[in-house]
CSV table of N, CA and C in Angstrom, one decimal:
chain,number,residue,atom,x,y,z
A,1,UNK,N,-5.8,-15.0,-1.2
A,1,UNK,CA,-5.9,-13.5,-1.0
A,1,UNK,C,-6.8,-13.0,-2.1
A,2,UNK,N,-7.7,-12.1,-1.8
A,2,UNK,CA,-8.5,-11.5,-2.8
A,2,UNK,C,-8.5,-10.0,-2.5
A,3,UNK,N,-8.1,-9.2,-3.6
A,3,UNK,CA,-8.1,-7.8,-3.5
A,3,UNK,C,-9.2,-7.3,-4.4
A,4,UNK,N,-10.2,-6.6,-3.8
A,4,UNK,CA,-11.3,-6.1,-4.6
A,4,UNK,C,-10.8,-4.8,-5.4
A,5,UNK,N,-11.8,-4.2,-6.1
A,5,UNK,CA,-11.4,-3.0,-6.9
A,5,UNK,C,-10.9,-1.8,-6.0
A,6,UNK,N,-9.9,-1.1,-6.6
A,6,UNK,CA,-9.4,0.1,-6.1
A,6,UNK,C,-8.8,0.0,-4.7
A,7,UNK,N,-8.0,-1.1,-4.5
A,7,UNK,CA,-7.3,-1.3,-3.2
A,7,UNK,C,-5.9,-0.8,-3.4
A,8,UNK,N,-5.4,0.1,-2.4
A,8,UNK,CA,-4.1,0.6,-2.4
A,8,UNK,C,-3.3,-0.2,-1.4
A,9,UNK,N,-2.1,-0.8,-1.8
A,9,UNK,CA,-1.3,-1.6,-0.9
A,9,UNK,C,0.1,-0.9,-0.7
A,10,UNK,N,0.4,-0.5,0.5
A,10,UNK,CA,1.7,0.2,0.8
A,10,UNK,C,2.9,-0.8,0.7
A,11,UNK,N,4.0,-0.3,0.8
A,11,UNK,CA,5.3,-1.1,0.7
A,11,UNK,C,5.4,-2.0,1.9
A,12,UNK,N,6.0,-3.2,1.7
A,12,UNK,CA,6.3,-4.2,2.7
A,12,UNK,C,5.0,-4.7,3.5
A,13,UNK,N,3.9,-4.7,2.8
A,13,UNK,CA,2.7,-5.2,3.5
A,13,UNK,C,2.6,-6.7,3.3
A,14,UNK,N,2.2,-7.4,4.4
A,14,UNK,CA,2.0,-8.8,4.3
A,14,UNK,C,0.5,-9.1,4.5
A,15,UNK,N,0.0,-9.9,3.5
A,15,UNK,CA,-1.4,-10.3,3.5
A,15,UNK,C,-1.4,-11.8,3.6
A,16,UNK,N,-2.0,-12.4,4.6
A,16,UNK,CA,-2.0,-13.8,4.8
A,16,UNK,C,-3.0,-14.5,4.0
A,17,UNK,N,-2.8,-15.8,3.8
A,17,UNK,CA,-3.7,-16.6,3.0
A,17,UNK,C,-5.1,-16.6,3.5
A,18,UNK,N,-6.1,-16.5,2.5
A,18,UNK,CA,-7.5,-16.6,2.9
A,18,UNK,C,-8.1,-15.2,3.2
A,19,UNK,N,-7.3,-14.1,3.1
A,19,UNK,CA,-7.8,-12.8,3.4
A,19,UNK,C,-8.5,-12.1,2.2
A,20,UNK,N,-9.6,-11.4,2.4
A,20,UNK,CA,-10.2,-10.6,1.4
A,20,UNK,C,-10.1,-9.2,1.8
A,21,UNK,N,-9.7,-8.3,0.9
A,21,UNK,CA,-9.6,-6.9,1.2
A,21,UNK,C,-10.7,-6.2,0.4
A,22,UNK,N,-11.6,-5.5,1.1
A,22,UNK,CA,-12.7,-4.9,0.4
A,22,UNK,C,-12.3,-3.7,-0.5
A,23,UNK,N,-13.2,-3.4,-1.4
A,23,UNK,CA,-13.0,-2.3,-2.4
A,23,UNK,C,-12.7,-1.0,-1.7
A,24,UNK,N,-11.9,-0.1,-2.4
A,24,UNK,CA,-11.6,1.2,-1.9
A,24,UNK,C,-10.9,1.3,-0.6
A,25,UNK,N,-10.2,0.2,-0.2
A,25,UNK,CA,-9.4,0.2,1.1
A,25,UNK,C,-8.0,0.5,0.9
A,26,UNK,N,-7.3,0.9,1.9
A,26,UNK,CA,-5.9,1.2,1.9
A,26,UNK,C,-5.2,0.4,3.0
A,27,UNK,N,-4.1,-0.3,2.6
A,27,UNK,CA,-3.3,-1.1,3.5
A,27,UNK,C,-2.0,-0.3,3.7
A,28,UNK,N,-1.8,0.2,4.9
A,28,UNK,CA,-0.6,1.1,5.2
A,28,UNK,C,0.7,0.3,5.2
A,29,UNK,N,1.8,1.1,5.0
A,29,UNK,CA,3.1,0.5,4.9
A,29,UNK,C,3.4,-0.4,6.1
A,30,UNK,N,3.9,-1.6,5.8
A,30,UNK,CA,4.3,-2.6,6.8
A,30,UNK,C,3.2,-3.3,7.5
A,31,UNK,N,1.9,-3.1,7.1
A,31,UNK,CA,0.8,-3.7,7.8
A,31,UNK,C,0.9,-5.3,7.6
A,32,UNK,N,0.5,-6.0,8.6
A,32,UNK,CA,0.3,-7.4,8.6
A,32,UNK,C,-1.1,-7.7,8.7
A,33,UNK,N,-1.7,-8.1,7.5
A,33,UNK,CA,-3.2,-8.3,7.5
A,33,UNK,C,-3.5,-9.8,7.7
A,34,UNK,N,-4.1,-10.1,8.8
A,34,UNK,CA,-4.4,-11.5,9.2
A,34,UNK,C,-5.8,-11.9,9.0
A,35,UNK,N,-6.7,-10.8,9.0
A,35,UNK,CA,-8.1,-11.1,8.8
A,35,UNK,C,-8.7,-10.2,7.7
A,36,UNK,N,-9.8,-10.6,7.2
A,36,UNK,CA,-10.5,-9.9,6.1
A,36,UNK,C,-10.7,-8.4,6.5
A,37,UNK,N,-10.6,-7.5,5.5
A,37,UNK,CA,-10.7,-6.1,5.7
A,37,UNK,C,-12.0,-5.6,5.0
A,38,UNK,N,-12.9,-4.9,5.7
A,38,UNK,CA,-14.1,-4.4,5.0
A,38,UNK,C,-13.8,-3.3,4.0
A,39,UNK,N,-14.8,-2.9,3.2
A,39,UNK,CA,-14.6,-1.9,2.2
A,39,UNK,C,-14.4,-0.5,2.8
A,40,UNK,N,-13.7,0.3,2.1
A,40,UNK,CA,-13.6,1.8,2.4
A,40,UNK,C,-13.0,2.0,3.8
A,41,UNK,N,-11.8,1.4,4.1
A,41,UNK,CA,-11.1,1.6,5.4
A,41,UNK,C,-9.6,1.7,5.1
A,42,UNK,N,-9.0,2.3,6.1
A,42,UNK,CA,-7.5,2.3,6.1
A,42,UNK,C,-7.0,1.5,7.3
A,43,UNK,N,-6.1,0.5,7.0
A,43,UNK,CA,-5.6,-0.3,8.1
A,43,UNK,C,-4.1,-0.2,8.2
A,44,UNK,N,-3.5,-0.2,9.4
A,44,UNK,CA,-2.1,-0.1,9.6
A,44,UNK,C,-1.7,-1.0,10.8
A,45,UNK,N,-0.5,-1.3,10.9
A,45,UNK,CA,0.1,-2.0,12.1
A,45,UNK,C,0.2,-3.5,11.9
A,46,UNK,N,0.7,-4.1,13.0
A,46,UNK,CA,0.9,-5.5,13.1
A,46,UNK,C,0.4,-6.0,14.5
A,47,UNK,N,-0.8,-6.6,14.5
A,47,UNK,CA,-1.7,-6.9,13.4
A,47,UNK,C,-2.4,-5.7,12.9
A,48,UNK,N,-2.9,-5.7,11.7
A,48,UNK,CA,-3.5,-4.6,11.1
A,48,UNK,C,-4.8,-4.2,11.8
A,49,UNK,N,-5.0,-2.9,12.1
A,49,UNK,CA,-6.1,-2.4,12.7
A,49,UNK,C,-6.7,-1.2,11.9
A,50,UNK,N,-8.0,-1.1,11.9
A,50,UNK,CA,-8.7,0.0,11.2
A,50,UNK,C,-8.5,1.3,11.9
A,51,UNK,N,-8.0,2.3,11.2
A,51,UNK,CA,-7.7,3.6,11.8
A,51,UNK,C,-8.6,4.7,11.1
A,52,UNK,N,-9.2,4.3,10.0
A,52,UNK,CA,-10.1,5.3,9.4
A,52,UNK,C,-11.1,4.6,8.5
A,53,UNK,N,-12.4,5.2,8.4
A,53,UNK,CA,-13.4,4.6,7.6
A,53,UNK,C,-13.8,5.7,6.6
A,54,UNK,N,-14.0,5.4,5.3
A,54,UNK,CA,-14.5,6.3,4.4
A,54,UNK,C,-16.0,6.2,4.2
A,55,UNK,N,-16.7,7.4,4.0
A,55,UNK,CA,-18.1,7.3,3.9
A,55,UNK,C,-18.5,6.6,2.6
A,56,UNK,N,-19.7,6.0,2.6
A,56,UNK,CA,-20.3,5.4,1.4
A,56,UNK,C,-20.7,6.6,0.4
A,57,UNK,N,-20.3,6.6,-0.8
A,57,UNK,CA,-20.7,7.7,-1.7
A,57,UNK,C,-22.2,7.6,-2.0
A,58,UNK,N,-22.8,8.8,-2.1
A,58,UNK,CA,-24.3,8.8,-2.4
A,58,UNK,C,-24.6,8.0,-3.6
A,59,UNK,N,-25.7,7.3,-3.5
A,59,UNK,CA,-26.2,6.5,-4.6
A,59,UNK,C,-25.6,5.1,-4.8
A,60,UNK,N,-24.6,4.8,-3.9
A,60,UNK,CA,-24.0,3.5,-4.0
A,60,UNK,C,-24.4,2.6,-2.9
A,61,UNK,N,-24.5,1.3,-3.1
A,61,UNK,CA,-24.9,0.4,-2.0
A,61,UNK,C,-23.6,0.0,-1.3
A,62,UNK,N,-23.8,-0.3,0.0
A,62,UNK,CA,-22.7,-0.7,0.9
A,62,UNK,C,-22.4,-2.2,0.6
A,63,UNK,N,-21.2,-2.5,0.0
A,63,UNK,CA,-20.9,-3.9,-0.3
A,63,UNK,C,-19.7,-4.3,0.5
A,64,UNK,N,-19.7,-4.1,1.8
A,64,UNK,CA,-18.6,-4.4,2.6
A,64,UNK,C,-18.4,-5.9,2.7
A,65,UNK,N,-17.1,-6.3,3.1
A,65,UNK,CA,-16.8,-7.7,3.3
A,65,UNK,C,-17.4,-8.1,4.7
A,66,UNK,N,-18.2,-9.2,4.8
A,66,UNK,CA,-18.8,-9.5,6.0
A,66,UNK,C,-17.8,-9.8,7.1
A,67,UNK,N,-18.1,-9.6,8.4
A,67,UNK,CA,-17.2,-10.0,9.4
A,67,UNK,C,-17.0,-11.5,9.5
A,68,UNK,N,-15.9,-11.9,10.1
A,68,UNK,CA,-15.6,-13.3,10.3
A,68,UNK,C,-14.6,-13.7,9.3
A,69,UNK,N,-14.1,-15.0,9.4
A,69,UNK,CA,-13.1,-15.4,8.6
A,69,UNK,C,-13.5,-15.5,7.1
A,70,UNK,N,-12.6,-15.3,6.2
A,70,UNK,CA,-12.9,-15.3,4.8
A,70,UNK,C,-13.1,-16.8,4.4
A,71,UNK,N,-13.9,-17.0,3.4
A,71,UNK,CA,-14.1,-18.3,2.9
A,71,UNK,C,-13.2,-18.5,1.7
A,72,UNK,N,-12.5,-19.6,1.6
A,72,UNK,CA,-11.5,-19.8,0.5
A,72,UNK,C,-12.3,-20.1,-0.8
A,73,UNK,N,-11.9,-19.5,-1.8
A,73,UNK,CA,-12.5,-19.7,-3.1
A,73,UNK,C,-11.9,-21.0,-3.7
A,74,UNK,N,-12.7,-21.7,-4.4
A,74,UNK,CA,-12.2,-22.9,-5.1
A,74,UNK,C,-11.4,-22.4,-6.3
A,75,UNK,N,-10.3,-23.1,-6.6
A,75,UNK,CA,-9.5,-22.7,-7.8
A,75,UNK,C,-10.3,-22.9,-9.1
A,76,UNK,N,-10.1,-21.9,-10.0
A,76,UNK,CA,-10.8,-22.0,-11.3
A,76,UNK,C,-10.0,-22.9,-12.2
A,77,UNK,N,-10.5,-24.0,-12.6
A,77,UNK,CA,-9.7,-24.9,-13.5
A,77,UNK,C,-9.5,-24.3,-14.9
A,78,UNK,N,-10.2,-23.3,-15.2
A,78,UNK,CA,-10.0,-22.7,-16.6
A,78,UNK,C,-8.8,-21.7,-16.6
A,79,UNK,N,-8.3,-21.3,-15.4
A,79,UNK,CA,-7.2,-20.3,-15.3
A,79,UNK,C,-5.9,-21.1,-15.2
A,80,UNK,N,-5.0,-20.6,-16.1
A,80,UNK,CA,-3.7,-21.3,-16.1
A,80,UNK,C,-2.8,-20.6,-15.2
A,81,UNK,N,-2.0,-21.4,-14.4
A,81,UNK,CA,-1.0,-20.8,-13.5
A,81,UNK,C,0.0,-20.0,-14.2
A,82,UNK,N,0.5,-18.9,-13.6
A,82,UNK,CA,1.5,-18.1,-14.2
A,82,UNK,C,2.8,-18.9,-14.5
A,83,UNK,N,3.1,-19.8,-13.6
A,83,UNK,CA,4.3,-20.6,-13.8
A,83,UNK,C,4.3,-21.5,-15.0
A,84,UNK,N,3.0,-21.8,-15.5
A,84,UNK,CA,2.9,-22.7,-16.7
A,84,UNK,C,2.8,-21.9,-18.0
A,85,UNK,N,3.0,-20.6,-17.9
A,85,UNK,CA,2.9,-19.7,-19.1
A,85,UNK,C,4.3,-19.4,-19.6
A,86,UNK,N,4.4,-19.7,-20.9
A,86,UNK,CA,5.7,-19.3,-21.5
A,86,UNK,C,5.7,-17.9,-22.0
A,87,UNK,N,6.6,-17.0,-21.5
A,87,UNK,CA,6.6,-15.6,-21.9
A,87,UNK,C,7.7,-15.5,-22.9
A,88,UNK,N,7.4,-15.0,-24.1
A,88,UNK,CA,8.4,-14.8,-25.1
A,88,UNK,C,9.3,-13.7,-24.8
A,89,UNK,N,10.6,-13.9,-25.0
A,89,UNK,CA,11.6,-12.9,-24.7
A,89,UNK,C,11.8,-12.1,-26.0
A,90,UNK,N,12.2,-10.8,-25.9
A,90,UNK,CA,12.5,-10.0,-27.1
A,90,UNK,C,13.7,-10.5,-27.7
A,91,UNK,N,13.8,-10.3,-29.0
A,91,UNK,CA,15.0,-10.7,-29.8
A,91,UNK,C,16.2,-9.9,-29.3
A,92,UNK,N,17.4,-10.5,-29.3
A,92,UNK,CA,18.6,-9.7,-28.9
A,92,UNK,C,18.9,-8.7,-30.0
A,93,UNK,N,19.5,-7.6,-29.5
A,93,UNK,CA,19.9,-6.6,-30.5
A,93,UNK,C,20.9,-7.1,-31.5
A,94,UNK,N,20.9,-6.6,-32.7
A,94,UNK,CA,21.9,-7.0,-33.7
A,94,UNK,C,23.3,-6.6,-33.4
């Protein structure tokens, strides 16, 4: 799953593996997102459907997610998994 810049995700949203959500998009409460979502849209429902499109701001290029299934990104070997990170706990109160 890839969430681009400025994506709002409502409560109890399910985003399936391999999905890309385009920048400035909104995933409504309880949506089940099975396919990639283009930039600047609002999606709701099960399965998620586009109910609104936001206009492209003046002077900005349209960088929407292309139609079709998302391509899986290869894992970055330089990124450490969160489960492998030791998080220090605060000292107990005296």
